[in-house]
XYZ file of C-alpha atoms in Angstrom:
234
model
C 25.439 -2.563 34.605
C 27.749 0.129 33.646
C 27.509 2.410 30.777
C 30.067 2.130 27.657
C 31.617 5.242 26.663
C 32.574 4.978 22.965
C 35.537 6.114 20.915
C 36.171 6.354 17.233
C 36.159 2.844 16.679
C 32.791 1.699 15.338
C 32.115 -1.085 17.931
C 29.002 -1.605 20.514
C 28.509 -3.761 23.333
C 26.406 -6.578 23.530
C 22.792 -5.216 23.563
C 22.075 -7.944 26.481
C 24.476 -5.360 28.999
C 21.991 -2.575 28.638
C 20.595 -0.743 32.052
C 17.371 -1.925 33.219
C 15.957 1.392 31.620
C 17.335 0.385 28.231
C 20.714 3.039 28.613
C 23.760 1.210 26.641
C 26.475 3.456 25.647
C 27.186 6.690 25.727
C 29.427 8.962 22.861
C 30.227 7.982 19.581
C 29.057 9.592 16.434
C 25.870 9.648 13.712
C 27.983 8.548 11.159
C 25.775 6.045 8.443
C 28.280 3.087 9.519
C 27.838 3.470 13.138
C 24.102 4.084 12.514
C 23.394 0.934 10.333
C 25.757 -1.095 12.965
C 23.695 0.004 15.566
C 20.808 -0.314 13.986
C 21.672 -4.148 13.015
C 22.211 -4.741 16.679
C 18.848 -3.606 18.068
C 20.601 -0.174 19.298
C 18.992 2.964 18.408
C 20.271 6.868 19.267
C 17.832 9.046 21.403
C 19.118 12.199 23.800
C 18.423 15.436 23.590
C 20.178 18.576 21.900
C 23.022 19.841 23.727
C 23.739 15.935 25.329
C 26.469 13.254 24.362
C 24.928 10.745 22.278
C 22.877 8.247 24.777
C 22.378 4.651 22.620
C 19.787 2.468 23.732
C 18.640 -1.151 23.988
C 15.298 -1.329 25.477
C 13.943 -4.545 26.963
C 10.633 -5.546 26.507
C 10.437 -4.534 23.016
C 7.558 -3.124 21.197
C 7.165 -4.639 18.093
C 4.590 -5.795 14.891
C 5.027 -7.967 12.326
C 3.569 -6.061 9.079
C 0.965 -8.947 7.912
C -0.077 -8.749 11.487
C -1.662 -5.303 11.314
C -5.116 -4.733 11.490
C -6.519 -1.487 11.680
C -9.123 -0.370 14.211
C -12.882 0.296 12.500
C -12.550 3.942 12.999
C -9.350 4.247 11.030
C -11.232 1.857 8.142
C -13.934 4.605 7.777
C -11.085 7.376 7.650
C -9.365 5.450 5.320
C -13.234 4.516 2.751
C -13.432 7.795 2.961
C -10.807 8.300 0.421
C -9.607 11.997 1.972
C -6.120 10.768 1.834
C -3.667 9.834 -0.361
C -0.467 8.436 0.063
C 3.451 8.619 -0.817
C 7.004 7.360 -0.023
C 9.857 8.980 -0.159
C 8.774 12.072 -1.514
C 9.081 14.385 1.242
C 11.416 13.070 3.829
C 12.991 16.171 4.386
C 9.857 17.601 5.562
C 8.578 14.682 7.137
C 11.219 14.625 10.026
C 11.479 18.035 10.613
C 7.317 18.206 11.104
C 8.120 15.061 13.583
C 11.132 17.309 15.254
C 8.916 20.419 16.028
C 5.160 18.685 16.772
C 4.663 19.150 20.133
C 4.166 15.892 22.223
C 2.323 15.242 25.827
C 5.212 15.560 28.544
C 8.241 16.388 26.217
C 9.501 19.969 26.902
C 11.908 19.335 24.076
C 12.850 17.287 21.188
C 14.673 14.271 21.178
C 14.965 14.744 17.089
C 17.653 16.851 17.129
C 20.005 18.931 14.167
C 22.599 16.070 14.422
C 19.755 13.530 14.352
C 18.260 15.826 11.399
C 21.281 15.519 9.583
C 22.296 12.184 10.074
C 18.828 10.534 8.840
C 18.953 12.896 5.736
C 22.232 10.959 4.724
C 20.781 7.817 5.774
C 17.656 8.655 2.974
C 19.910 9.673 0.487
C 22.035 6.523 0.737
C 18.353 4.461 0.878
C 18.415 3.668 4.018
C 16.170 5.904 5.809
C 12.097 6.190 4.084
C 9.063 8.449 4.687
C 5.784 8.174 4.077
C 3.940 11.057 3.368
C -0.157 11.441 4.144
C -1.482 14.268 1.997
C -4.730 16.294 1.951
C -4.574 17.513 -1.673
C -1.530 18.927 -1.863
C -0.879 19.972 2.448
C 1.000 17.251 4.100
C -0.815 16.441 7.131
C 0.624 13.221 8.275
C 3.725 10.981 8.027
C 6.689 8.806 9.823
C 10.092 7.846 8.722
C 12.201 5.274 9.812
C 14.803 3.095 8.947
C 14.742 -0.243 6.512
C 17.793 -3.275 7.106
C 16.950 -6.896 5.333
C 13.109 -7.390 5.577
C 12.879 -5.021 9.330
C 11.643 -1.205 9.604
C 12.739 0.730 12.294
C 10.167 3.253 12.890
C 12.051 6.473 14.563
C 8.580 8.975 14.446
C 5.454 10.133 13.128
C 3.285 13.538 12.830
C -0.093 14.530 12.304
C -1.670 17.796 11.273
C -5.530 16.129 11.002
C -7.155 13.104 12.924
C -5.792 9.792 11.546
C -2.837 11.246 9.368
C -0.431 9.530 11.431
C -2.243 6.216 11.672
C -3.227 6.153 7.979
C 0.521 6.697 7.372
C 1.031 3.439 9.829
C -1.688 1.519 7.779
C -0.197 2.127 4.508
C 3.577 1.266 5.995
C 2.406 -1.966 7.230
C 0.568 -2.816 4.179
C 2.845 -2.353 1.876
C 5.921 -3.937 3.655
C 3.624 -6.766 4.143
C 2.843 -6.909 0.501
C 6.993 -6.683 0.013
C 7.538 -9.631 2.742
C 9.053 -7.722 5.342
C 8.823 -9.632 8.830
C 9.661 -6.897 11.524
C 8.140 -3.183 12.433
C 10.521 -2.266 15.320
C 8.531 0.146 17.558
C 11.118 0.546 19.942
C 9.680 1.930 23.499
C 6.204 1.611 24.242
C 3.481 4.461 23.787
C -0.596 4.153 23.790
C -0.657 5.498 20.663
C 1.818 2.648 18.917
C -0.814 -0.150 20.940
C -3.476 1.592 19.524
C -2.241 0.230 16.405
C -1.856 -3.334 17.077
C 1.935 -2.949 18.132
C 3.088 -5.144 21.515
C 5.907 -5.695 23.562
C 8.460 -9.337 23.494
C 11.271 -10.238 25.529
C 14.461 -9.322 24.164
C 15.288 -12.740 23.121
C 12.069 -12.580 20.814
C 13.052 -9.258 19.415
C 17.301 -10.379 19.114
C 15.744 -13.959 16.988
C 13.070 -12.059 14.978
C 15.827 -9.087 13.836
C 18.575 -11.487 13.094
C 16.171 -13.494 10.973
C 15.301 -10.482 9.108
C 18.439 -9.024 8.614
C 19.448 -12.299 6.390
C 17.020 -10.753 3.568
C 18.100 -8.368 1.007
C 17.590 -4.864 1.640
C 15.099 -2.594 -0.238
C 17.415 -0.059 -0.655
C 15.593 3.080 -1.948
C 14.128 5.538 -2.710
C 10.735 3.809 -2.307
C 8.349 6.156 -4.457
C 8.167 4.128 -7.644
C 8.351 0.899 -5.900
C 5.423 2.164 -3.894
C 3.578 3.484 -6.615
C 3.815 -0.245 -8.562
C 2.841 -1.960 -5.523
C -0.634 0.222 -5.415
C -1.182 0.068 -8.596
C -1.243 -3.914 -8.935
């Protein structure tokens, strides 16, 4: 299959024509249209800094539906043990630039780059783009971000500073979006650690019906910290 260089014009190929890898297009911009376009199509952005802009369809998926979720015993006891506590939206500027700079097993460099910085900072601040935020008094030692369209999350990355941050964080997302009817935790590539929490892969069909089903819902545009806070609190 050949890759699609893009232009200007805010237009993708059919996901369907990716590369057996998952490579779709090539170029473009991080504009918030082209984003939530891509986005909306099952396409996410992920290259490195100094690269054109590589967009991306992979096939099998990893997925989990939110009411799905069940975490393992261990991260139960973390969780009874009441060392954490929990926000959204509060810190997403610090959230995915921890995510950008923690260093990950056979990744020389980042793949969360200044554009990609910059580009999901406007997508928070037009309530789009959501963090959640695992803190230790007041030290953040844990979070993800990601990206909410209709009743789907796109989850883009996590961090952790202490054992089970990151998965607490996961626990809480799922919970909560479950609790708010969302259908759809896009996962995008598979990873251990994503299986570890109950996440699996589907055909690309599955994935295509399951995101087009969700996208018919309203989105929960944000910011999510009072709507979070509620949602505990009942």
């Amino acid at each position: 299959m050949p890759v699609y260089q893009l232009n200007n014009e805010i237009v993708f190929p059919p996901p369907h024509l990716a590369e057996e890898e998952g490579l779709l297009a090539v170029g473009g911009d991080l504009s918030i249209d082209r984003l939530l376009l891509a986005y909306s199509m099952g396409i996410f952005p992920w290259y490195d800094e100094g690269d054109p802009i590589l967009w991306w369809s992979p096939a099998p998926r990893m997925i989990i539906r939110p009411e799905e979720f069940a975490p393992s015993k261990s991260l139960q006891r973390s969780l009874k043990k009441g060392l954490f506590h929990f926000s959204m939206d509060t810190a997403f500027e610090e959230v995915i630039h921890r995510c950008a700079k923690i260093p990950r097993t056979g990744q020389e460099n980042t793949w969360i780059t200044t554009d990609m910085i910059d580009a999901y900072i406007a997508l928070h601040h037009a309530g789009y783009a959501h963090s959640v935020e695992t803190w230790v008094g007041d030290k953040l030692v844990g979070g993800l971000y990601g990206l909410s369209l209709g009743s789907c999350f796109f989850g883009e990355s996590m961090f952790s500073l202490q054992t089970d941050a990151s998965k607490a964080a996961f626990s809480i997302l799922a919970r909560t979006l479950a609790s708010w009817d969302f259908t759809l935790i896009d996962c995008q590539l598979h990873n251990p650690h994503l299986e570890s929490l109950g996440a699996y892969t589907v055909p690309r069909e599955v994935f295509t019906a399951q995101l087009n089903a969700g996208l018919h819902a309203t989105t929960r545009m944000g910011p999510w910290t009072a709507m979070f806070q509620h949602t505990v609190a009942e």
